[in-house]
XYZ file of C-alpha atoms in Angstrom:
784
model
C 34.014 21.851 -77.846
C 34.042 25.465 -79.126
C 30.236 25.367 -79.158
C 30.198 24.419 -75.502
C 32.554 27.280 -74.642
C 30.396 29.708 -76.604
C 27.242 28.474 -74.829
C 29.007 28.842 -71.490
C 30.061 32.476 -72.207
C 26.636 33.478 -73.553
C 24.868 32.050 -70.510
C 27.297 33.810 -68.205
C 26.780 37.206 -69.886
C 22.998 36.828 -69.887
C 23.024 35.997 -66.192
C 25.186 39.000 -65.288
C 23.127 41.402 -67.418
C 19.891 40.083 -65.942
C 21.106 40.467 -62.375
C 22.506 43.961 -63.068
C 19.127 45.132 -64.352
C 17.436 43.781 -61.240
C 20.110 45.364 -59.054
C 19.611 48.780 -60.654
C 15.854 48.578 -60.247
C 16.155 47.539 -56.597
C 18.613 50.309 -55.870
C 16.154 52.951 -57.063
C 13.651 51.934 -54.409
C 16.074 50.859 -51.696
C 15.085 53.574 -49.262
C 11.453 52.465 -49.251
C 12.234 48.880 -48.319
C 13.891 49.005 -44.923
C 12.556 46.840 -42.122
C 14.019 47.408 -38.621
C 17.207 48.822 -40.049
C 17.862 45.944 -42.485
C 17.146 45.543 -46.192
C 14.444 43.079 -46.935
C 15.461 39.564 -47.864
C 14.502 39.763 -51.535
C 16.656 42.874 -52.059
C 19.799 41.286 -50.692
C 19.181 38.099 -52.677
C 18.637 39.894 -55.984
C 21.731 42.092 -55.646
C 23.922 39.304 -54.368
C 24.440 37.136 -57.420
C 26.031 39.673 -59.749
C 28.706 40.806 -57.344
C 29.459 37.236 -56.258
C 30.874 36.539 -59.695
C 33.674 38.961 -58.833
C 33.999 38.723 -55.047
C 32.071 35.878 -53.429
C 33.736 35.940 -50.010
C 32.483 39.423 -49.205
C 28.879 38.297 -49.189
C 29.133 34.955 -47.481
C 27.680 34.817 -43.985
C 27.761 31.758 -41.759
C 24.530 30.038 -40.829
C 25.141 28.889 -37.275
C 22.084 26.715 -36.927
C 23.238 24.066 -39.405
C 26.716 24.802 -40.721
C 28.107 24.162 -37.265
C 26.315 20.811 -37.393
C 28.402 19.819 -40.420
C 31.605 20.722 -38.658
C 30.502 18.742 -35.620
C 29.703 15.605 -37.614
C 33.089 15.788 -39.291
C 35.396 16.687 -36.444
C 33.272 16.747 -33.307
C 34.157 20.466 -32.881
C 32.188 23.571 -33.473
C 33.537 26.582 -35.308
C 34.956 28.911 -32.600
C 33.315 31.864 -34.319
C 29.954 30.403 -33.385
C 30.536 31.330 -29.769
C 30.038 34.987 -30.585
C 26.572 34.460 -31.998
C 25.334 32.129 -29.287
C 26.247 33.197 -25.746
C 24.743 30.145 -24.130
C 25.409 26.519 -24.924
C 22.737 24.183 -26.266
C 21.357 22.065 -23.439
C 18.734 19.379 -23.111
C 16.184 19.516 -20.296
C 17.487 16.654 -18.230
C 16.679 17.141 -14.636
C 18.821 15.257 -12.236
C 16.893 16.428 -9.235
C 16.876 15.239 -5.663
C 14.356 12.578 -6.614
C 15.957 9.241 -7.502
C 15.147 5.562 -7.522
C 15.411 5.291 -3.776
C 13.717 8.509 -2.719
C 10.084 9.446 -2.788
C 9.853 10.298 -6.494
C 11.881 9.671 -9.669
C 14.739 11.840 -10.132
C 13.636 11.584 -20.192
C 6.703 23.439 -43.842
C 7.965 25.503 -40.760
C 10.249 24.218 -38.072
C 7.497 24.445 -35.496
C 5.393 21.975 -37.466
C 8.198 19.414 -37.640
C 8.942 17.585 -34.418
C 12.698 17.517 -34.692
C 15.135 15.177 -33.052
C 17.389 16.506 -30.320
C 20.174 18.294 -32.134
C 23.734 17.081 -31.747
C 25.569 18.650 -28.868
C 27.500 21.593 -30.297
C 29.471 22.384 -27.153
C 33.005 23.255 -28.261
C 34.386 21.166 -25.389
C 33.200 17.939 -26.969
C 35.967 16.710 -29.233
C 34.680 13.122 -29.455
C 32.824 12.210 -32.636
C 29.856 9.924 -31.893
C 30.137 8.544 -35.440
C 33.759 7.417 -35.102
C 32.637 3.807 -34.819
C 31.542 3.938 -38.468
C 35.225 3.962 -39.461
C 35.995 0.763 -37.551
C 35.009 -1.498 -40.440
C 34.659 -1.047 -44.221
C 31.180 -2.612 -43.943
C 29.767 0.676 -42.640
C 30.422 2.469 -45.930
C 27.380 0.789 -47.509
C 24.927 1.865 -44.817
C 26.222 5.207 -43.511
C 27.039 8.624 -44.913
C 30.500 9.866 -44.019
C 30.436 13.648 -44.250
C 34.184 13.810 -43.683
C 34.614 12.231 -47.122
C 32.553 14.952 -48.804
C 34.195 16.001 -52.079
C 34.365 19.596 -53.317
C 34.888 19.114 -57.043
C 32.637 22.004 -58.082
C 32.698 25.708 -57.383
C 30.034 28.383 -57.072
C 30.362 29.532 -60.695
C 29.594 26.047 -61.937
C 26.681 25.801 -59.494
C 25.168 29.024 -60.845
C 25.461 27.704 -64.403
C 23.638 24.540 -63.364
C 20.870 26.617 -61.827
C 20.648 28.584 -65.057
C 20.096 25.324 -66.931
C 17.126 24.684 -64.648
C 15.426 27.834 -65.948
C 16.124 26.747 -69.514
C 15.031 23.122 -69.266
C 12.156 23.569 -66.793
C 9.583 20.800 -67.263
C 11.789 18.989 -69.744
C 14.061 17.731 -66.962
C 13.927 14.014 -66.274
C 14.723 12.046 -63.138
C 18.371 11.544 -64.180
C 18.785 15.269 -64.946
C 17.482 16.378 -61.553
C 19.501 13.746 -59.712
C 22.643 14.777 -61.590
C 22.076 18.507 -60.990
C 21.565 18.025 -57.249
C 24.613 15.778 -57.041
C 26.824 18.408 -58.724
C 25.398 21.211 -56.580
C 26.209 19.213 -53.441
C 29.893 19.130 -54.372
C 30.509 22.841 -53.877
C 32.373 24.035 -50.747
C 30.294 24.182 -47.581
C 30.759 27.925 -47.285
C 28.946 28.444 -50.615
C 25.917 26.237 -49.926
C 23.965 29.124 -48.377
C 24.119 31.004 -51.702
C 22.653 28.045 -53.565
C 19.927 27.430 -51.034
C 18.746 31.037 -51.272
C 18.627 31.062 -55.037
C 15.005 30.923 -56.298
C 16.127 28.639 -59.117
C 17.196 26.060 -56.536
C 13.684 26.148 -55.088
C 12.382 25.674 -58.633
C 14.616 22.617 -59.037
C 13.245 21.123 -55.830
C 9.663 21.687 -56.962
C 10.359 19.961 -60.280
C 11.839 17.030 -58.373
C 8.674 16.612 -56.329
C 6.554 16.664 -59.485
C 8.311 13.532 -60.783
C 9.287 12.009 -57.452
C 7.637 8.661 -58.269
C 9.914 8.196 -61.277
C 13.140 8.170 -59.265
C 14.916 4.887 -58.711
C 15.942 3.866 -55.189
C 19.548 4.785 -55.893
C 18.527 8.188 -57.239
C 16.411 8.849 -54.148
C 19.365 7.996 -51.926
C 21.677 10.209 -54.000
C 19.230 13.103 -53.732
C 18.985 12.662 -49.972
C 22.792 12.704 -49.769
C 22.780 15.930 -51.780
C 20.326 17.462 -49.313
C 22.697 16.563 -46.472
C 25.722 18.040 -48.240
C 23.786 21.190 -49.120
C 22.833 21.602 -45.460
C 19.120 21.709 -46.213
C 17.149 22.811 -43.118
C 15.296 19.984 -41.420
C 12.077 22.012 -41.549
C 12.161 22.461 -45.321
C 8.756 21.623 -46.769
C 10.276 19.533 -49.576
C 11.511 16.908 -47.089
C 7.988 15.838 -46.205
C 7.407 14.653 -49.775
C 10.650 12.698 -49.802
C 9.891 11.127 -46.445
C 6.548 9.896 -47.780
C 8.246 8.493 -50.882
C 10.834 6.632 -48.825
C 8.039 5.118 -46.750
C 6.361 3.858 -49.930
C 9.627 2.447 -51.281
C 10.701 0.853 -47.973
C 9.290 -2.560 -48.848
C 11.587 -2.666 -51.909
C 14.719 -1.670 -49.994
C 17.250 -4.039 -48.475
C 18.565 -3.590 -44.942
C 21.662 -1.638 -46.029
C 19.555 0.820 -48.000
C 17.123 1.209 -45.114
C 19.960 1.892 -42.677
C 21.625 4.316 -45.093
C 18.431 6.312 -45.542
C 17.906 6.372 -41.766
C 21.468 7.642 -41.327
C 20.850 10.385 -43.896
C 17.676 11.474 -42.127
C 19.718 11.599 -38.949
C 22.314 13.812 -40.666
C 19.461 16.132 -41.604
C 18.398 16.043 -37.908
C 14.845 15.295 -38.989
C 12.437 13.069 -37.097
C 10.907 10.426 -39.386
C 8.903 8.059 -37.148
C 6.884 6.486 -39.996
C 10.015 5.597 -41.910
C 11.713 4.209 -38.798
C 8.718 1.973 -38.218
C 9.319 0.495 -41.665
C 12.952 -0.079 -40.705
C 11.979 -1.769 -37.448
C 9.517 -4.037 -39.255
C 12.211 -5.102 -41.702
C 14.627 -5.868 -38.869
C 12.022 -7.995 -37.095
C 11.536 -10.057 -40.269
C 15.243 -10.589 -40.964
C 16.804 -11.093 -37.554
C 18.970 -14.019 -38.541
C 20.620 -12.054 -41.369
C 21.844 -9.119 -39.268
C 25.617 -8.848 -38.904
C 27.516 -7.055 -36.080
C 28.005 -3.733 -37.966
C 24.354 -3.716 -39.024
C 23.321 -4.303 -35.417
C 25.554 -1.501 -34.118
C 24.283 0.940 -36.754
C 20.695 -0.031 -35.918
C 21.249 0.647 -32.210
C 22.891 3.977 -33.089
C 19.824 4.984 -35.156
C 17.480 3.855 -32.377
C 19.404 5.949 -29.862
C 19.447 9.061 -32.041
C 15.697 8.742 -32.642
C 15.186 8.436 -28.866
C 12.997 5.371 -28.926
C 12.950 1.600 -29.393
C 9.714 -0.360 -29.922
C 9.061 -2.748 -27.062
C 8.559 -5.547 -29.563
C 12.130 -5.093 -30.761
C 13.923 -4.982 -27.402
C 14.146 -8.736 -26.870
C 15.331 -9.275 -30.438
C 18.057 -6.628 -30.052
C 19.167 -8.155 -26.764
C 19.376 -11.600 -28.349
C 21.398 -10.298 -31.306
C 23.671 -8.318 -29.015
C 24.459 -11.346 -26.891
C 25.113 -13.388 -30.026
C 27.612 -10.924 -31.523
C 28.989 -9.426 -28.296
C 32.500 -10.874 -28.514
C 32.864 -9.634 -32.097
C 32.275 -5.985 -31.218
C 35.200 -3.566 -31.140
C 35.804 -1.097 -28.288
C 34.187 1.911 -29.999
C 31.249 -0.215 -31.092
C 30.647 -1.267 -27.481
C 30.663 2.380 -26.474
C 28.114 3.401 -29.112
C 25.882 0.451 -28.193
C 25.794 1.688 -24.592
C 25.119 5.233 -25.790
C 22.308 4.157 -28.092
C 20.593 2.093 -25.415
C 20.981 4.969 -22.957
C 19.524 7.573 -25.315
C 16.608 5.319 -26.212
C 16.064 4.558 -22.505
C 16.009 0.869 -23.382
C 16.388 -1.596 -20.526
C 18.051 -4.921 -21.147
C 17.961 -7.781 -18.676
C 20.426 -7.586 -15.795
C 22.323 -10.557 -17.182
C 22.653 -8.873 -20.587
C 23.913 -5.619 -19.066
C 26.370 -7.592 -16.939
C 27.769 -9.332 -20.008
C 27.909 -6.084 -21.983
C 29.989 -4.397 -19.279
C 32.096 -7.526 -18.827
C 33.028 -7.338 -22.488
C 33.736 -3.594 -22.203
C 36.020 -4.282 -19.259
C 38.136 -6.662 -21.358
C 38.892 -3.912 -23.909
C 38.750 -0.899 -21.566
C 42.370 0.086 -22.203
C 41.674 0.335 -25.939
C 38.431 2.237 -25.455
C 38.320 5.997 -25.954
C 37.316 8.428 -23.218
C 34.058 8.900 -25.102
C 33.378 5.164 -25.015
C 34.120 4.907 -21.287
C 31.722 7.784 -20.570
C 29.035 5.974 -22.587
C 29.443 2.785 -20.563
C 29.097 4.850 -17.386
C 25.908 6.403 -18.782
C 24.312 3.026 -19.358
C 25.402 1.711 -15.966
C 23.780 4.786 -14.444
C 20.576 4.157 -16.359
C 20.548 0.418 -15.579
C 21.483 1.041 -11.938
C 23.893 -1.884 -12.032
C 26.767 -1.964 -9.542
C 29.364 -3.680 -11.709
C 32.177 -3.705 -9.166
C 35.060 -4.856 -11.459
C 34.282 -2.040 -13.915
C 34.082 0.562 -11.148
C 37.369 -0.656 -9.715
C 38.931 -0.404 -13.177
C 37.735 3.187 -13.370
C 39.735 3.835 -10.228
C 42.811 3.215 -12.381
C 41.681 4.531 -15.778
C 40.071 7.822 -14.755
C 43.037 9.250 -12.790
C 45.277 8.337 -15.734
C 42.960 9.904 -18.348
C 41.516 12.859 -16.392
C 44.206 15.447 -17.333
C 43.298 15.021 -21.027
C 39.531 14.580 -20.671
C 36.952 17.202 -21.572
C 34.423 18.698 -19.168
C 31.393 16.668 -20.222
C 33.267 13.385 -20.109
C 34.384 14.169 -16.563
C 30.834 15.099 -15.622
C 29.398 11.802 -16.872
C 32.047 9.822 -14.999
C 31.302 11.550 -11.684
C 27.554 11.502 -12.221
C 27.710 7.767 -12.866
C 29.633 7.177 -9.640
C 27.093 9.273 -7.748
C 24.083 7.492 -9.229
C 25.581 4.151 -8.258
C 26.476 5.507 -4.771
C 30.063 4.407 -5.364
C 32.757 6.567 -3.813
C 36.343 6.294 -4.982
C 38.488 9.143 -3.675
C 41.143 8.554 -6.346
C 38.555 9.248 -9.056
C 36.911 12.131 -7.213
C 40.198 13.899 -6.551
C 41.516 13.371 -10.077
C 38.396 14.882 -11.629
C 38.210 17.678 -9.050
C 41.779 18.759 -9.844
C 41.108 18.803 -13.592
C 37.780 20.657 -13.475
C 39.180 24.166 -12.810
C 41.274 23.766 -15.982
C 38.195 23.089 -18.150
C 35.626 25.078 -16.194
C 35.049 27.479 -19.087
C 33.902 24.527 -21.203
C 31.089 23.671 -18.781
C 27.438 24.496 -19.258
C 25.278 25.270 -16.260
C 23.938 21.745 -16.693
C 27.415 20.254 -16.272
C 28.228 22.386 -13.240
C 24.908 21.546 -11.567
C 25.299 17.809 -12.070
C 28.855 17.808 -10.782
C 27.825 19.778 -7.697
C 25.049 17.269 -7.123
C 27.377 14.307 -7.613
C 30.159 15.552 -5.336
C 27.689 16.672 -2.672
C 25.851 13.348 -2.771
C 29.054 11.390 -2.283
C 30.010 13.511 0.720
C 33.072 15.079 -0.881
C 34.152 17.788 1.562
C 35.167 21.277 0.398
C 38.457 20.901 2.279
C 39.468 17.947 0.099
C 39.799 20.184 -2.967
C 39.404 23.865 -2.038
C 38.994 25.058 -5.657
C 36.220 22.655 -6.670
C 33.050 24.066 -5.124
C 33.988 27.773 -5.546
C 34.769 27.345 -9.248
C 31.519 25.485 -9.970
C 29.509 27.975 -7.913
C 31.089 30.873 -9.795
C 30.093 29.199 -13.050
C 26.466 29.048 -11.906
C 26.599 32.784 -11.295
C 28.080 33.402 -14.748
C 25.435 31.293 -16.475
C 22.374 32.716 -14.720
C 20.799 33.551 -18.087
C 20.514 29.822 -18.805
C 18.213 29.339 -15.817
C 15.473 31.188 -17.678
C 15.104 28.104 -19.861
C 16.533 25.443 -17.557
C 15.498 26.314 -13.974
C 16.159 22.773 -12.825
C 19.905 23.257 -13.226
C 20.034 25.968 -10.567
C 18.023 23.862 -8.120
C 20.166 20.773 -8.732
C 23.369 22.736 -8.128
C 22.064 24.397 -4.963
C 20.980 21.057 -3.516
C 24.448 19.649 -4.166
C 25.983 22.640 -2.392
C 23.582 22.172 0.524
C 24.704 18.550 0.857
C 28.257 19.885 1.239
C 27.142 22.474 3.809
C 27.516 25.453 1.448
C 24.777 28.063 1.087
C 25.392 30.860 -1.465
C 22.753 33.359 -0.362
C 22.612 35.235 -3.682
C 21.789 32.091 -5.636
C 19.359 30.892 -2.968
C 17.604 34.266 -3.113
C 17.294 33.869 -6.878
C 15.952 30.316 -6.624
C 13.331 31.211 -4.005
C 12.302 34.509 -5.577
C 8.653 34.742 -6.577
C 9.461 35.115 -10.266
C 11.749 32.066 -10.358
C 9.332 29.938 -8.329
C 6.468 30.773 -10.691
C 8.604 29.825 -13.692
C 9.867 26.601 -12.144
C 6.425 25.420 -11.070
C 5.247 25.589 -14.689
C 7.476 22.582 -15.449
C 5.124 20.159 -13.719
C 6.674 17.108 -15.347
C 9.972 17.917 -13.602
C 8.357 18.284 -10.159
C 10.600 21.218 -9.376
C 8.285 22.338 -6.579
C 9.704 19.496 -4.484
C 13.247 20.721 -4.983
C 12.102 24.238 -4.106
C 10.452 22.852 -0.972
C 13.700 21.137 0.063
C 15.682 24.328 -0.468
C 13.106 26.355 1.468
C 13.288 24.006 4.455
C 17.075 24.067 4.275
C 17.161 27.864 4.399
C 14.686 27.838 7.284
C 16.949 25.655 9.417
C 20.443 26.514 8.224
C 20.001 30.278 7.746
C 17.172 31.317 10.120
C 18.351 34.941 10.321
C 18.800 35.482 6.583
C 16.592 37.656 4.379
C 16.291 34.986 1.678
C 12.701 34.741 0.356
C 10.562 31.799 1.459
C 7.973 29.702 -0.317
C 4.411 30.694 0.375
C 2.314 28.530 2.669
C 0.079 27.218 -0.125
C 3.015 25.706 -2.035
C 4.481 24.124 1.099
C 1.169 22.568 2.088
C 0.558 21.266 -1.433
C 3.966 19.600 -1.673
C 3.711 18.208 1.852
C 0.405 16.562 0.969
C 1.863 15.063 -2.217
C 4.844 13.654 -0.365
C 2.780 12.285 2.496
C 0.301 10.614 0.133
C 3.180 8.853 -1.568
C 4.872 7.945 1.719
C 1.700 6.377 3.086
C 1.407 4.103 0.075
C 5.099 3.204 -0.175
C 7.491 3.885 2.711
C 5.004 3.426 5.535
C 4.137 -0.040 4.247
C 7.661 -1.430 4.248
C 8.118 -4.444 6.483
C 11.111 -3.037 8.361
C 9.237 0.183 9.165
C 6.049 -1.583 10.249
C 7.990 -3.953 12.490
C 9.931 -1.106 14.113
C 6.701 0.790 14.779
C 5.008 -2.264 16.283
C 7.937 -3.181 18.526
C 8.341 0.395 19.778
C 4.661 0.540 20.701
C 5.072 -2.624 22.749
C 8.260 -1.363 24.332
C 6.872 2.050 25.319
C 3.375 0.983 26.312
C 1.006 1.787 23.457
C 0.321 3.485 20.140
C 0.156 6.935 21.755
C 3.887 6.884 22.435
C 4.984 6.384 18.809
C 4.088 8.534 15.841
C 5.003 7.593 12.285
C 5.186 10.667 10.094
C 7.439 13.054 8.162
C 9.103 15.004 10.951
C 10.796 17.248 8.408
C 8.608 17.092 5.289
C 11.101 18.943 3.093
C 13.471 15.952 3.382
C 10.859 13.569 1.947
C 11.148 10.616 4.302
C 9.294 9.053 7.208
C 10.553 8.562 10.767
C 9.154 7.316 14.060
C 8.892 10.095 16.639
C 9.204 9.260 20.353
C 9.116 11.604 23.380
C 10.809 10.980 26.733
C 10.672 13.091 29.859
C 13.648 13.994 32.052
C 13.398 10.630 33.756
C 13.440 8.787 30.420
C 9.797 7.869 30.790
C 7.751 7.812 27.585
C 5.458 10.771 26.978
C 2.501 10.593 24.562
C 3.289 12.167 21.191
C 0.618 14.678 20.255
C -0.765 14.980 16.754
C 0.989 18.340 16.453
C 4.624 18.042 15.524
C 7.662 19.950 14.557
C 6.516 20.121 10.942
C 3.815 22.581 11.996
C 6.604 24.916 13.025
C 8.205 24.448 9.625
C 5.016 25.367 7.802
C 4.671 28.590 9.743
C 6.090 31.712 8.156
C 8.751 32.123 10.851
C 10.041 30.408 13.937
C 8.002 32.530 16.319
C 4.854 31.010 17.777
C 1.814 32.650 19.195
C 1.768 32.885 23.027
C 0.527 29.618 24.473
C 0.156 27.980 27.845
C -1.894 28.996 30.882
C -1.895 32.470 32.496
C -1.422 32.146 36.275
C -4.128 34.171 38.034
C -5.141 34.482 41.683
C -8.029 32.087 41.104
C -5.760 29.487 39.610
C -3.224 29.802 42.410
C -5.962 29.488 45.003
C -7.230 26.337 43.319
C -3.767 24.864 43.063
C -2.818 25.640 46.662
C -6.280 24.934 48.159
C -6.350 28.373 49.866
C -8.862 31.222 50.013
C -8.753 34.032 47.471
C -7.731 37.461 48.652
C -10.632 39.540 50.071
C -9.698 42.669 48.162
C -12.219 42.778 45.345
C -12.128 45.500 42.711
C -15.134 47.827 42.512
C -15.842 46.896 38.882
C -15.303 43.188 38.181
C -15.737 43.763 34.510
C -12.468 45.727 34.506
C -10.523 43.066 36.379
C -7.440 41.855 34.525
C -5.461 38.699 35.315
C -2.175 39.389 37.019
C 0.629 37.268 35.531
C 2.914 35.773 38.180
C 6.231 34.076 37.723
C 6.501 30.486 38.948
C 9.961 29.036 39.518
C 10.221 25.501 38.205
C 10.767 22.915 40.934
C 10.854 19.138 40.872
C 8.701 18.375 43.965
C 5.426 19.478 45.496
C 5.552 23.122 46.557
C 2.628 23.031 48.968
C 1.561 20.435 51.481
C -1.966 20.485 50.068
C -3.383 20.933 46.569
C -1.965 19.734 43.234
C 1.657 18.713 42.730
C 3.477 20.960 40.287
C 5.054 18.269 38.139
C 7.467 18.872 35.300
C 4.691 18.530 32.732
C 2.393 20.936 34.543
C 5.187 23.438 35.112
C 6.105 23.242 31.450
C 2.509 24.021 30.539
C 2.224 26.855 33.075
C 5.513 28.516 32.259
C 5.549 27.880 28.507
C 7.415 30.651 26.774
C 5.753 32.771 24.132
C 8.641 32.041 21.792
C 10.162 28.755 20.808
C 13.810 28.493 19.948
C 14.587 26.156 17.077
C 17.999 25.418 18.487
C 18.103 23.080 21.483
C 21.265 24.708 22.838
C 19.295 27.848 23.702
C 17.336 26.068 26.441
C 17.179 22.588 27.832
C 13.758 21.094 26.976
C 11.901 19.095 29.578
C 10.789 16.611 26.891
C 13.412 14.882 24.806
C 12.354 14.346 21.206
C 13.721 11.287 19.443
C 13.643 10.635 15.705
C 13.913 6.895 15.122
C 15.195 6.234 11.600
C 14.948 2.900 9.822
C 17.671 3.159 7.183
C 18.552 0.895 4.277
C 21.615 0.411 2.129
C 20.482 3.001 -0.414
C 21.052 5.678 2.219
C 24.802 4.990 2.191
C 27.699 5.005 -0.200
C 28.297 1.568 -1.704
C 29.591 -0.883 0.910
C 30.345 1.836 3.434
C 28.700 3.421 6.468
C 28.951 6.928 5.009
C 25.582 8.551 4.472
C 24.757 10.007 1.077
C 24.256 13.746 0.789
C 20.482 13.947 1.229
C 20.467 11.678 4.265
C 23.428 13.438 5.865
C 21.538 16.697 5.352
C 18.527 15.189 7.101
C 20.601 14.176 10.130
C 21.953 17.690 10.392
C 18.505 19.239 10.119
C 16.985 16.938 12.726
C 19.724 17.956 15.136
C 19.106 21.630 14.405
C 15.406 21.045 15.034
C 16.105 19.658 18.514
C 15.869 15.910 17.895
C 18.162 13.126 18.979
C 18.520 10.790 16.027
C 18.221 7.102 16.837
C 19.201 5.025 13.841
C 18.196 1.443 13.223
C 20.815 0.693 10.534
C 20.049 -1.976 7.998
C 23.078 -4.075 8.947
C 21.622 -4.385 12.490
C 17.835 -4.158 12.115
C 17.264 -6.266 9.004
C 18.845 -9.438 10.480
C 16.727 -8.907 13.623
C 13.532 -9.143 11.572
C 14.036 -12.917 11.588
C 14.788 -13.070 15.333
C 12.439 -13.393 18.299
C 10.327 -10.576 19.693
C 12.382 -10.552 22.893
C 15.578 -9.898 20.951
C 13.946 -7.067 19.022
C 12.642 -5.450 22.188
C 16.015 -5.753 23.890
C 17.717 -4.132 20.917
C 15.209 -1.271 20.761
C 15.406 -0.737 24.540
C 19.153 -0.334 24.205
C 18.750 2.088 21.284
C 16.098 4.269 22.911
C 17.377 4.424 26.479
C 21.128 4.286 25.902
C 23.583 6.294 23.847
C 25.890 3.319 23.540
C 26.085 1.045 20.530
C 23.827 -1.943 20.840
C 25.217 -5.318 19.862
C 23.007 -7.872 18.206
């Protein structure tokens, strides 16, 4: 024992003397090694070790990129000090734009060389731990790594002695030595791991491990991977590639628990290992009948965190899930929904129905995190599970005062996606949001604005809701540099509610922002910009807000029209309405099927009537040409009334006073008062249409209240149930916005609602014509 103490003291003195010599040498040339005001990395590393023996805490600095990840996996919370080093919250590019399932388009060595998984959400508002389910059963201990159980039986002094042994033993180290050294190093406190990682002797140890990597047993490989997790090894570290390859080679010798454990460890390292996961999936496919409920839940968790499930495995997972469904505990049901949502994996409607049925049975025992996960998967599956939604009408108001911002956001976003409006839920969340508004990212604020606006939640119902979320968008403007879609989503939600913050609209339609947004072609942000531009044009015609250039508007209009022609225009209910209107009004010329307001991305049937309610042919030009112009003013049009024209109209002789030089003769404009009957006993009758042509103003007012038009423009809309809140007659935000814009543009909206028009599709032609006649020529409700 005395020999061991002597060896320990000698090694300690040698280490200190060695580091002091290096420190003295570095100090002599310190002034020549300054880069941008900081000492170079090797200087700080060489001088660090000696002083740490006396005062370690003075030299420890937190690594935010990964140390916060440890804290998150253990407690679900991020170190508050991290907020000072990262002014913006980590967000994923997840556009929830105006496009949705029922609109025109659908609204998923070095670090750069490693395609990393999405990092865990480190928002300090998220207190839920996504790995809590792993504590539901003891079975998980064999296939998961619980960082909360990490032991700290060693200290930094012992770690430095171990590293010194590495320099002594060098190539004489065997597999058991390296595995033991790494295991002991991983037991030091988290705050000291950065010192070990930066030590060159640690890098030497890793290189020696790679040299004999094929000699490690499976258990030793797993222990080493656990050590890497506990030491907070960066996911981009070059050494991990060698270990990934070795695990792929050893996969055929591993049982399912070992495969799942290794996958969980790779997840803790936040490293993407697609080749290894393929080995795991192959093993699962070959041993389906041996998979137990916890193994299934852990598999779905891994699939979700890796953001992908092979199509060949989906049916097998669904079958296993249905087999073990009643055995799953509340938190396990929540993580199953989360995993399927993250992997964008669609189960059959019957399977989703049963999954939510089971969740409903245990909803009172489910955490807020689990409930939010069920709502996520319902949103993805687009399943209107009415009993669950009704249960949320009780659970959410009860839980809302204690819920965090992101959980509230997912609840409301789920209700919006399913078009389900429950005022008890909306009000409960709206009252809680101002209390947690500082926890929100711009992404959360944008999605909540979208959701509330889509469901027609009025600003008067909760006066603090919209102002607080709008103020947050202003505070988080720096985030729009990376996530421009969040600003557009929030502004569209505000527009649905009739709110138009001009400063934010000016930012969104500025040339710089438009150029940046249009680079994200996969998000189709130009369509959202187009909708905002058209909204500004109609709602704020006198404002100085920038406008999209003509080229962008024409490009988006063409894209939308091409899609509409192949989809919306071919729907049976639209074709039948067009055909019946043509028969009712007397021909194809009286009905035009097109996008009256292209920025609202839908097709209507345009009809014109004169003052006597007689149909007037609809020209190929339409109101959308006015929208594509740079302003509301039009060039002077119509016919100039000259003496020659008046003589022709009245069948009289021209005046005999001829100018001396006919080439200098100018037409003399005359004012003609509009009348409803023939002015002269001979010549041409001045009808309403002719008078409108002759006296056409040089400017057109976009607002019908400014002047009474001689031609009434009708917009006939064929609506369906996806235009309304679930089982109500309340229009969703986008469609309510369209009604308002059509009115501002001078149209009378004639709706053929689905509850009236769809049953008529099976009736006789006479009944359809009678219904349409009532709709077109009467303002009264038409009974069917």
